[in-house]
XYZ file of C-alpha atoms in Angstrom:
673
model
C 23.378 -13.535 -9.482
C 20.230 -13.623 -7.465
C 22.055 -13.599 -4.114
C 23.470 -10.158 -5.130
C 20.035 -8.648 -5.841
C 17.814 -6.675 -3.415
C 14.205 -5.685 -4.245
C 13.360 -3.173 -1.519
C 10.905 -0.454 -0.739
C 11.237 2.790 1.152
C 8.106 3.260 3.264
C 7.157 5.829 6.023
C 4.753 8.478 7.252
C 4.491 11.567 5.078
C 7.455 13.960 5.465
C 9.736 11.430 7.268
C 12.276 11.866 4.441
C 11.744 8.887 2.053
C 12.401 10.746 -1.189
C 15.313 12.802 0.296
C 16.944 9.502 1.479
C 16.341 7.871 -1.942
C 17.995 10.916 -3.654
C 21.096 10.413 -1.460
C 21.134 6.698 -2.224
C 21.120 7.453 -5.968
C 23.959 9.954 -5.520
C 26.172 7.732 -3.375
C 25.719 4.720 -5.676
C 26.794 6.864 -8.660
C 23.438 6.898 -10.466
C 23.094 10.694 -10.274
C 25.691 13.440 -10.074
C 23.521 15.942 -8.216
C 21.199 15.680 -5.208
C 17.711 16.994 -5.979
C 15.838 18.484 -3.008
C 12.170 17.546 -2.547
C 11.140 20.978 -1.204
C 12.602 22.659 -4.315
C 10.775 20.262 -6.647
C 14.115 18.948 -7.977
C 14.093 15.316 -6.764
C 14.554 12.577 -9.336
C 11.915 10.266 -7.822
C 9.132 12.935 -7.546
C 9.026 13.624 -11.268
C 5.262 14.201 -11.791
C 4.232 17.891 -12.013
C 1.795 17.658 -9.103
C 4.483 15.962 -6.951
C 6.968 18.801 -7.738
C 4.378 21.433 -6.840
C 3.403 19.911 -3.520
C 6.748 18.443 -2.545
C 5.167 15.082 -1.790
C 5.239 11.620 -3.398
C 1.925 10.617 -4.974
C 2.962 7.586 -7.124
C 5.560 4.979 -6.245
C 8.684 5.336 -8.413
C 11.144 2.592 -9.271
C 14.892 2.809 -9.793
C 17.945 0.593 -9.760
C 21.445 1.147 -8.435
C 24.613 -0.786 -7.445
C 26.247 -0.717 -3.969
C 29.221 -2.915 -3.173
C 28.560 -5.277 -6.094
C 24.916 -5.722 -5.101
C 22.134 -4.512 -7.433
C 19.310 -2.787 -5.560
C 15.864 -2.260 -7.097
C 14.282 0.520 -5.034
C 10.587 1.554 -4.977
C 10.062 4.943 -3.228
C 6.412 4.932 -2.024
C 4.047 7.751 -0.967
C 3.581 8.521 2.712
C 0.132 10.126 2.470
C -2.736 7.857 3.563
C -4.719 8.692 0.405
C -2.119 6.757 -1.650
C -1.903 3.687 0.595
C -2.583 1.454 -2.480
C 0.852 2.378 -3.818
C 2.387 0.895 -0.672
C 0.123 -2.166 -0.811
C 1.090 -3.079 -4.330
C 4.751 -2.425 -3.758
C 4.870 -4.588 -0.609
C 3.158 -7.382 -2.559
C 6.193 -7.819 -4.831
C 9.131 -6.607 -2.721
C 11.432 -8.782 -0.666
C 12.303 -6.301 2.082
C 11.725 -2.697 3.174
C 13.555 0.159 4.866
C 11.087 1.932 7.127
C 12.005 5.551 7.811
C 10.971 7.316 10.993
C 11.342 11.018 11.794
C 13.501 11.409 14.942
C 11.147 14.157 16.101
C 7.701 12.790 15.087
C 8.538 9.194 15.935
C 6.013 6.477 15.086
C 3.250 8.494 13.365
C -0.150 7.231 12.177
C 0.916 6.332 8.641
C 4.101 4.734 10.083
C 1.777 2.333 11.873
C -0.307 1.737 8.731
C 2.672 0.850 6.504
C 4.162 -1.320 9.274
C 0.902 -3.305 9.533
C 0.907 -3.661 5.754
C 4.409 -5.056 5.899
C 3.232 -7.380 8.753
C 0.548 -8.798 6.508
C 3.150 -9.817 3.914
C 5.724 -10.785 6.646
C 8.223 -8.537 4.862
C 11.649 -8.285 6.580
C 12.502 -4.690 7.443
C 15.157 -2.386 8.825
C 14.422 0.902 10.613
C 16.194 4.117 9.731
C 15.627 6.953 12.216
C 16.081 10.076 10.098
C 16.253 13.817 10.846
C 18.571 13.379 13.881
C 19.644 16.973 13.336
C 16.075 18.303 13.949
C 15.176 20.314 17.069
C 13.408 17.917 19.428
C 14.933 14.747 17.849
C 15.038 11.846 20.344
C 16.558 8.553 19.080
C 15.721 6.430 22.102
C 12.120 7.661 22.319
C 11.540 6.551 18.686
C 13.185 3.178 19.406
C 10.867 2.755 22.398
C 7.832 3.576 20.196
C 8.892 1.010 17.633
C 8.823 -1.527 20.454
C 5.556 -0.476 22.124
C 3.375 0.849 19.290
C 4.510 -1.513 16.517
C 5.079 -4.616 18.790
C 8.528 -5.054 17.146
C 11.886 -6.084 18.578
C 14.278 -3.248 17.657
C 18.024 -3.971 17.623
C 20.112 -0.775 17.856
C 23.153 -0.983 15.506
C 24.225 2.680 15.491
C 24.138 5.464 18.065
C 24.027 9.213 17.292
C 26.850 11.511 18.305
C 26.245 15.179 19.154
C 28.725 18.005 19.734
C 26.609 20.556 21.643
C 23.396 20.654 19.674
C 24.944 19.550 16.412
C 24.480 16.044 15.100
C 27.981 15.097 13.914
C 28.028 11.406 13.122
C 27.205 7.849 14.250
C 28.926 5.124 16.277
C 28.714 1.605 14.745
C 28.118 -0.987 17.444
C 29.439 -3.829 15.225
C 32.811 -2.240 14.252
C 32.931 -0.115 17.476
C 34.036 2.919 15.483
C 32.786 6.530 15.274
C 32.055 7.671 11.709
C 31.652 11.219 10.406
C 30.557 12.185 6.887
C 32.573 15.110 5.653
C 33.069 16.858 2.340
C 30.498 18.992 0.603
C 28.016 16.105 0.112
C 28.857 13.685 2.887
C 30.913 11.352 0.714
C 34.175 11.622 2.716
C 33.613 9.064 5.467
C 36.154 9.317 8.276
C 36.656 6.733 10.994
C 37.619 7.599 14.568
C 37.892 5.871 17.934
C 34.823 6.201 20.199
C 34.891 9.517 22.147
C 35.535 8.928 25.866
C 32.270 10.632 26.911
C 30.307 8.126 24.784
C 32.095 4.975 25.941
C 29.703 4.086 28.784
C 26.663 4.462 26.483
C 28.367 2.380 23.764
C 29.256 -0.413 26.253
C 25.633 -0.542 27.431
C 24.097 -0.826 23.946
C 26.820 -3.179 22.640
C 25.971 -5.551 25.546
C 22.303 -5.205 24.673
C 23.080 -6.090 21.067
C 25.219 -9.091 21.914
C 22.729 -10.494 24.453
C 19.850 -10.293 22.022
C 21.830 -12.005 19.252
C 23.288 -14.658 21.563
C 19.685 -15.838 22.309
C 19.326 -16.695 18.592
C 22.735 -18.186 17.882
C 24.418 -20.952 19.888
C 27.933 -20.383 18.587
C 27.658 -16.688 19.541
C 26.257 -17.679 22.905
C 29.260 -19.947 23.678
C 31.788 -17.237 22.632
C 29.884 -14.715 24.795
C 29.910 -16.958 27.896
C 33.571 -17.788 27.403
C 34.362 -14.093 27.129
C 36.041 -14.619 23.738
C 36.166 -12.064 20.882
C 33.018 -11.935 18.794
C 33.816 -12.018 15.036
C 32.097 -9.225 13.077
C 31.069 -11.623 10.311
C 29.332 -13.889 12.851
C 27.419 -10.888 14.298
C 26.416 -9.789 10.778
C 25.260 -13.323 9.803
C 23.167 -13.602 13.016
C 21.567 -10.146 12.469
C 20.744 -11.103 8.884
C 19.191 -14.411 9.951
C 17.099 -12.715 12.631
C 15.956 -9.974 10.221
C 14.917 -12.476 7.550
C 12.787 -14.353 10.116
C 11.295 -11.072 11.423
C 12.653 -11.804 14.893
C 14.539 -8.515 15.156
C 14.434 -5.155 13.384
C 17.934 -3.553 12.924
C 17.798 0.188 13.832
C 20.220 2.747 12.484
C 20.138 6.559 12.582
C 21.155 9.460 10.438
C 20.163 12.738 8.753
C 19.606 12.319 5.003
C 19.237 16.047 4.402
C 22.541 16.664 6.158
C 24.157 13.678 4.299
C 24.931 11.792 7.521
C 24.549 7.980 7.756
C 23.009 7.149 4.316
C 25.984 4.969 3.371
C 25.493 2.942 6.562
C 21.798 2.527 5.541
C 22.976 1.168 2.171
C 25.334 -1.252 3.991
C 22.404 -2.376 6.130
C 20.194 -2.930 3.033
C 22.886 -5.164 1.457
C 23.879 -6.907 4.723
C 20.470 -7.591 6.280
C 17.656 -7.399 3.765
C 16.823 -10.509 1.712
C 17.697 -11.476 -1.815
C 14.958 -13.213 -3.874
C 16.540 -16.539 -2.723
C 16.014 -15.695 0.995
C 12.274 -15.067 0.994
C 9.441 -17.598 0.930
C 8.723 -18.750 -2.581
C 5.632 -17.293 -4.278
C 2.592 -19.558 -4.347
C 0.820 -20.142 -7.641
C -2.192 -22.143 -8.723
C -2.379 -24.299 -11.834
C -5.165 -22.813 -13.988
C -6.275 -26.213 -15.291
C -6.130 -28.404 -12.168
C -6.525 -25.808 -9.362
C -3.492 -27.360 -7.635
C -1.320 -24.986 -5.565
C 2.454 -25.100 -5.687
C 5.536 -23.011 -4.846
C 7.531 -21.250 -7.580
C 11.314 -21.443 -7.373
C 13.054 -18.199 -8.488
C 15.043 -19.884 -11.303
C 15.628 -18.411 -14.764
C 15.334 -21.748 -16.621
C 11.837 -22.559 -15.307
C 8.486 -21.617 -16.940
C 7.677 -17.904 -16.812
C 5.691 -16.588 -13.842
C 5.333 -12.757 -13.489
C 2.863 -10.503 -11.665
C 1.779 -7.097 -12.981
C 1.710 -4.834 -9.936
C 1.361 -1.363 -11.477
C 0.048 0.247 -14.670
C 1.239 3.680 -15.819
C -0.011 5.628 -18.856
C 2.945 7.244 -20.568
C 2.526 9.969 -23.220
C 5.406 8.710 -25.309
C 5.078 4.917 -25.174
C 1.467 4.318 -24.141
C 0.837 1.786 -21.369
C 3.753 0.790 -19.140
C 3.100 -2.423 -17.149
C 5.445 -2.917 -14.141
C 6.082 -6.599 -13.386
C 7.936 -8.717 -10.862
C 9.475 -11.800 -12.508
C 9.107 -14.710 -10.065
C 10.418 -17.490 -12.359
C 11.699 -17.961 -15.921
C 13.100 -15.519 -18.430
C 11.088 -12.783 -20.221
C 12.380 -11.673 -23.633
C 11.404 -8.663 -25.742
C 9.331 -9.728 -28.728
C 8.194 -12.990 -27.101
C 4.581 -14.172 -26.621
C 3.117 -14.806 -23.180
C -0.195 -15.770 -21.732
C -2.161 -13.338 -19.510
C -3.858 -16.132 -17.537
C -6.054 -13.699 -15.551
C -7.668 -12.415 -18.748
C -7.146 -15.660 -20.682
C -5.448 -13.811 -23.551
C -2.171 -14.226 -25.465
C -0.010 -11.056 -25.410
C 3.174 -9.963 -27.260
C 5.933 -8.366 -25.222
C 6.888 -5.230 -27.127
C 9.880 -3.757 -25.306
C 11.394 -4.315 -21.848
C 12.758 -1.333 -19.929
C 14.433 -0.881 -16.549
C 13.052 2.265 -14.960
C 15.043 5.033 -13.291
C 12.117 7.167 -12.089
C 10.828 8.594 -15.447
C 13.931 7.589 -17.480
C 13.985 4.260 -19.337
C 16.862 1.880 -20.122
C 15.953 -0.696 -22.720
C 16.975 -4.371 -22.131
C 16.537 -7.469 -24.216
C 15.589 -9.842 -21.389
C 14.985 -10.081 -17.662
C 15.238 -13.104 -15.389
C 13.676 -14.504 -12.237
C 13.852 -12.098 -9.237
C 13.960 -8.895 -11.236
C 11.539 -6.013 -11.654
C 10.844 -4.573 -15.120
C 8.454 -2.327 -17.080
C 6.838 -3.857 -20.152
C 5.738 -1.811 -23.172
C 3.209 -3.116 -25.666
C 0.737 -5.136 -23.618
C -2.832 -4.359 -24.756
C -5.320 -5.797 -22.286
C -3.557 -5.894 -18.875
C -4.483 -4.743 -15.390
C -2.963 -4.561 -11.901
C -2.798 -8.019 -10.348
C -2.694 -9.936 -13.662
C -0.470 -12.968 -14.080
C 1.805 -13.422 -17.075
C 2.987 -16.989 -17.721
C 4.104 -19.514 -20.330
C 1.354 -20.686 -22.722
C 2.240 -24.309 -22.044
C 1.983 -23.911 -18.259
C -0.970 -21.641 -17.379
C -0.887 -20.553 -13.729
C -2.386 -17.835 -11.463
C -0.367 -15.900 -8.926
C -2.239 -14.488 -5.943
C -3.585 -11.048 -6.892
C -3.412 -7.809 -4.856
C -6.156 -6.604 -2.545
C -6.885 -2.931 -2.327
C -9.052 -0.896 0.083
C -12.385 0.427 -1.042
C -12.805 4.188 -1.767
C -14.408 6.261 1.025
C -15.135 9.605 -0.688
C -16.805 10.506 -3.978
C -17.690 13.586 -6.036
C -19.792 14.248 -9.128
C -17.980 15.360 -12.259
C -19.269 16.588 -15.623
C -17.578 18.094 -18.712
C -18.235 21.801 -19.438
C -18.903 21.030 -23.105
C -20.420 18.130 -24.936
C -17.248 17.779 -27.032
C -15.312 16.972 -23.816
C -17.599 14.151 -22.824
C -15.748 11.439 -24.768
C -12.319 12.856 -23.686
C -13.456 12.801 -20.014
C -14.669 9.218 -20.217
C -11.391 8.109 -21.829
C -9.231 9.996 -19.319
C -11.152 8.622 -16.325
C -10.828 5.056 -17.706
C -7.041 5.534 -18.095
C -6.678 6.785 -14.529
C -8.824 3.952 -13.215
C -6.632 1.420 -15.064
C -3.566 2.850 -13.302
C -5.149 3.264 -9.808
C -7.215 0.351 -8.317
C -8.502 2.600 -5.516
C -10.049 5.066 -7.977
C -13.534 4.072 -9.070
C -15.999 5.490 -11.610
C -19.746 4.930 -11.404
C -22.885 6.377 -13.029
C -25.912 7.506 -11.028
C -29.000 6.584 -13.073
C -31.337 8.832 -11.132
C -29.296 12.037 -11.451
C -27.501 11.162 -14.684
C -24.216 12.129 -13.034
C -20.791 10.517 -13.367
C -19.313 9.881 -9.914
C -15.609 9.445 -9.162
C -14.537 7.890 -5.867
C -11.161 7.740 -4.119
C -9.336 7.416 -0.751
C -9.599 11.039 0.363
C -9.824 14.691 -0.670
C -6.191 14.900 -1.745
C -6.570 11.792 -3.893
C -9.473 13.340 -5.839
C -7.705 16.686 -5.941
C -4.790 15.042 -7.734
C -7.109 13.295 -10.155
C -8.830 16.650 -10.943
C -5.440 18.275 -11.489
C -4.377 15.477 -13.895
C -7.623 15.778 -15.869
C -7.066 19.518 -16.344
C -3.323 19.615 -16.993
C -2.455 16.227 -18.408
C -5.616 15.618 -20.481
C -6.634 19.254 -21.071
C -10.287 18.803 -20.089
C -12.598 21.530 -18.822
C -15.031 20.193 -16.272
C -17.246 21.055 -13.312
C -16.827 19.202 -10.068
C -19.260 18.874 -7.182
C -18.655 18.931 -3.423
C -17.016 15.828 -1.915
C -19.507 13.283 -0.618
C -19.090 10.308 1.614
C -19.091 6.923 -0.083
C -21.699 5.182 2.106
C -22.565 1.541 1.828
C -25.809 -0.282 2.805
C -26.324 -3.535 4.626
C -29.175 -5.566 6.169
C -29.935 -6.197 9.803
C -32.246 -9.244 9.691
C -33.166 -12.247 7.552
C -35.841 -12.005 4.829
C -37.316 -14.440 2.296
C -39.161 -13.849 -0.953
C -40.677 -15.993 -3.657
C -40.472 -14.485 -7.179
C -42.110 -15.795 -10.275
C -40.743 -14.113 -13.384
C -43.167 -14.707 -16.266
C -43.267 -12.925 -19.616
C -45.321 -14.020 -22.626
C -44.928 -11.871 -25.725
C -45.715 -14.271 -28.507
C -43.254 -16.947 -29.487
C -40.911 -18.187 -26.753
C -41.679 -16.728 -23.327
C -39.627 -16.144 -20.238
C -40.182 -18.207 -17.047
C -38.252 -18.473 -13.824
C -39.355 -19.174 -10.268
C -36.988 -18.755 -7.291
C -37.296 -18.734 -3.500
C -34.504 -16.631 -2.051
C -33.329 -15.775 1.480
C -30.977 -12.895 2.390
C -29.386 -12.608 5.840
C -26.564 -10.606 7.470
C -23.056 -12.060 7.049
C -19.372 -11.100 6.768
C -18.672 -10.271 3.097
C -20.796 -11.826 0.334
C -21.722 -15.486 0.173
C -24.100 -17.309 -2.182
C -25.397 -20.728 -1.046
C -27.267 -23.132 -3.321
C -29.668 -25.395 -1.471
C -31.525 -26.668 -4.592
C -32.076 -30.473 -4.458
C -33.669 -32.826 -6.992
C -33.012 -30.589 -9.954
C -36.015 -28.340 -9.427
C -33.778 -25.618 -10.985
C -31.235 -27.046 -13.501
C -27.635 -26.574 -12.501
C -26.759 -24.367 -15.456
C -29.268 -21.708 -14.219
C -27.807 -21.363 -10.689
C -24.921 -19.010 -11.690
C -27.485 -16.783 -13.428
C -29.443 -16.461 -10.183
C -26.206 -15.533 -8.350
C -25.407 -12.915 -11.024
C -28.907 -11.407 -10.604
C -28.468 -11.230 -6.836
C -25.070 -9.493 -7.223
C -26.597 -6.998 -9.638
C -29.358 -6.215 -7.156
C -26.759 -5.604 -4.436
C -24.976 -2.943 -6.547
C -27.771 -0.497 -5.605
C -29.356 -0.599 -2.158
C -32.966 0.401 -1.424
C -32.224 3.315 0.955
C -30.151 5.594 -1.263
C -28.808 3.415 -3.989
C -25.420 2.705 -2.388
C -23.730 -0.711 -2.784
C -24.964 -3.378 -0.361
C -22.370 -5.355 1.602
C -22.211 -8.168 4.179
C -25.001 -10.355 2.783
C -25.485 -14.103 2.595
C -27.912 -15.121 -0.156
C -29.418 -18.637 -0.073
C -31.325 -20.115 -3.005
C -33.941 -22.310 -1.256
C -36.313 -23.576 -3.943
C -37.882 -22.792 -7.311
C -39.043 -24.302 -10.584
C -38.475 -23.992 -14.306
C -40.221 -24.509 -17.655
C -38.802 -26.922 -20.254
C -39.251 -24.409 -23.103
C -39.532 -20.862 -21.609
C -36.781 -20.928 -19.003
C -33.452 -19.300 -19.782
C -30.381 -17.887 -18.024
C -31.732 -14.364 -18.581
C -35.071 -15.261 -16.934
C -33.314 -16.714 -13.884
C -30.961 -13.746 -13.652
C -33.940 -11.345 -13.663
C -35.813 -13.519 -11.129
C -32.762 -13.530 -8.817
C -32.393 -9.742 -9.144
C -36.109 -9.080 -8.377
C -36.164 -11.522 -5.458
C -33.046 -9.909 -3.924
C -34.571 -6.431 -4.276
C -37.712 -7.510 -2.484
C -35.721 -9.206 0.310
C -33.592 -6.033 0.736
C -36.775 -4.010 1.446
C -37.826 -6.472 4.160
C -34.449 -7.149 5.720
C -34.106 -3.969 7.796
C -31.760 -2.088 5.433
C -29.281 0.296 7.146
C -26.712 2.795 5.983
C -22.987 2.123 6.778
C -20.590 5.070 6.975
C -16.769 5.132 6.831
C -15.079 5.826 10.197
C -11.690 7.443 10.202
C -8.878 7.083 12.715
C -7.866 10.579 13.813
C -4.597 11.562 15.501
C -4.214 15.139 16.705
C -1.011 16.702 18.145
C -1.637 19.914 20.046
C -0.289 22.067 22.899
C -1.894 20.900 26.120
C -3.987 24.061 26.761
C -6.251 23.277 23.778
C -7.005 19.691 24.769
C -10.492 20.503 26.225
C -11.633 22.341 23.094
C -10.464 19.528 20.832
C -12.126 16.777 22.855
C -15.449 18.672 22.967
C -15.266 19.181 19.223
C -14.606 15.475 18.614
C -17.657 14.492 20.672
C -19.818 17.072 18.827
C -18.789 15.311 15.611
C -20.046 11.863 16.862
C -16.479 10.895 17.543
C -15.084 8.494 20.182
C -11.923 9.335 22.124
C -9.514 6.403 22.295
C -6.396 7.653 24.052
C -4.395 10.730 25.195
C -0.740 10.830 26.015
C 1.931 13.501 26.496
C 4.970 13.422 24.161
C 7.670 16.072 24.384
C 5.237 18.533 26.094
C 2.743 17.901 23.250
C -0.604 16.248 23.773
C -1.376 13.364 21.305
C -5.122 12.691 21.051
C -6.408 9.636 19.209
C -9.953 8.898 18.320
C -12.417 7.644 15.704
C -14.743 10.028 13.857
C -17.225 9.520 10.993
C -15.786 10.846 7.708
C -19.010 12.782 7.100
C -18.097 14.968 10.079
C -14.520 15.674 8.963
C -14.864 17.746 5.797
C -13.092 21.064 6.354
C -11.716 19.849 9.734
C -8.273 21.442 9.185
C -9.845 24.938 9.224
C -11.809 24.198 12.387
C -8.783 22.755 14.183
C -6.670 25.766 13.257
C -9.273 28.164 14.726
C -9.635 25.982 17.879
C -5.849 25.999 18.571
C -4.606 29.263 17.094
C -3.070 27.295 14.244
C -0.780 25.352 16.625
C -2.266 21.853 16.262
C -1.843 19.314 13.465
C -3.745 16.190 12.604
C -3.705 13.139 10.345
C -6.443 10.696 9.536
C -6.843 7.348 7.851
C -9.703 4.983 7.106
C -10.472 2.524 9.914
C -13.773 0.659 9.201
C -17.415 0.973 8.250
C -20.121 1.064 10.911
C -23.887 1.614 11.046
C -24.936 5.213 10.725
C -27.417 6.273 13.425
C -30.835 6.985 11.979
C -31.057 10.524 13.372
C -27.749 11.770 12.008
């Protein structure tokens, strides 16, 4: 039943313990019989060779388990900023998320990024403060950061218990019991009364919990004012309602590595995160009429499914991961890919457990499945019934910010390289391939140095290709700073039918791209207008400064004329392209460069050196604050100035500082730099 299904993601900053937590979840739900450790390369969810070597998650992995009669589809996502697209696509199709925070690191840069991504989709979430056993762990500091840095309303449900410096268990503020997790693997849960020395703290936070919940539930408010017992099921129902509306974020704590508190996290997932019935229905558009409507998650309706991830598998070819929003999908049936306008046959349906597959005959509304056998399918495509063609909203991905040139060592590898790059690009929407006509080089672009490093490793090991690779370069863009107009007459007479097109075009700065048609009186026939727009778009693919893509332009077609015999779509496309190129030259073209958000943690004595270095790199300091005797420095620095920064920072701080960075925005590059 749909009410007993949870589609959830595990999201966090790198190294907060996502994969370790997922491994424990799989063990306690009986899906595995051994806990794999990430740092030993043994975890079930990090099954790719390059994940095992580095001990990090690169690609999101899906699995399914059962806890207390509730089926849970879990997607374990990467924490590194270079793989933020994996989080984006997972959040697009998930109903709820468990956000993991390190009790020592707190709300780190990528914690903020994934939280904002969840905000965009209004995804209900619970917070799990992990690594309570670490030196420097501070539960209440992290709760405070969730409130101040993430603008959330945390609701503490469990408190940590320490004996000396040892983290021994948790106190549940709903049941008012102290739980320890004994046995070799933490599966012997023991219940005790609250220790006397903890009672005052428990009373304080229990009151805080009840007061926050009473504000949202009148029945609870009356019981509270009348000093009557508060039923646990009423507290749970109120917490669930507040979580689903994003009014409160339940906060629990534990140590996944030490096997403490993971079962309470599982209870929280089941008790507080939504089923497919609890979330806002997906919105679709009728392909024929353009009418928007909401899809009810019912198995007997017409099919509506969204492809959110493509994976190339050596054994079965292309795996397409899909979220079924409505209807029933059966193996061997035919569906319409409305995005591509093509009919496709469903080969096989499999439920994924990391890299293991369990074949099923059909899946119904609310579920997540991998499909084998689809030929022409991409991330963000909609699958639907042929008799009811619809479009689901696709997924938006960030643009790449870094690129390198790549070439095969031998001519025989040229075709293999092109094929391999195309396969990787089909899987990863933030990986782009382009061809530089001037240098004859193939350029690959991604979200950061690690991203392209992983791609290079895959090309060598997975596809067996020998290649040379250039130095990383910044993926600049170009824009215009003022308005410009140009009249272009495109005339070619080569015997027989000629080519004629006349356009008057204006380009001006704008947000994004916009094409405006101001033709009146039919001086250019309607059927030629899209050709002019296509020509303008083609011209914007290569700017006039250094050939980078041009962004933030409004193009207005003002006037023109045509010839009854010699005009054609091709002529108007070429005229639009030539007019746009001339306008670009006159419109004050300017380079745009990617700016990165930088966060550095360092002992206080090195602060001066770090700040000087940031300003030398054309950076702007945004804030400085002390946390646990460590200075946290935040700023924005152009990506061009950050290659090799880890080495520089190590030498500035005797290797005692760390940093993380993520893409922030594009801004105009100063002419002198």
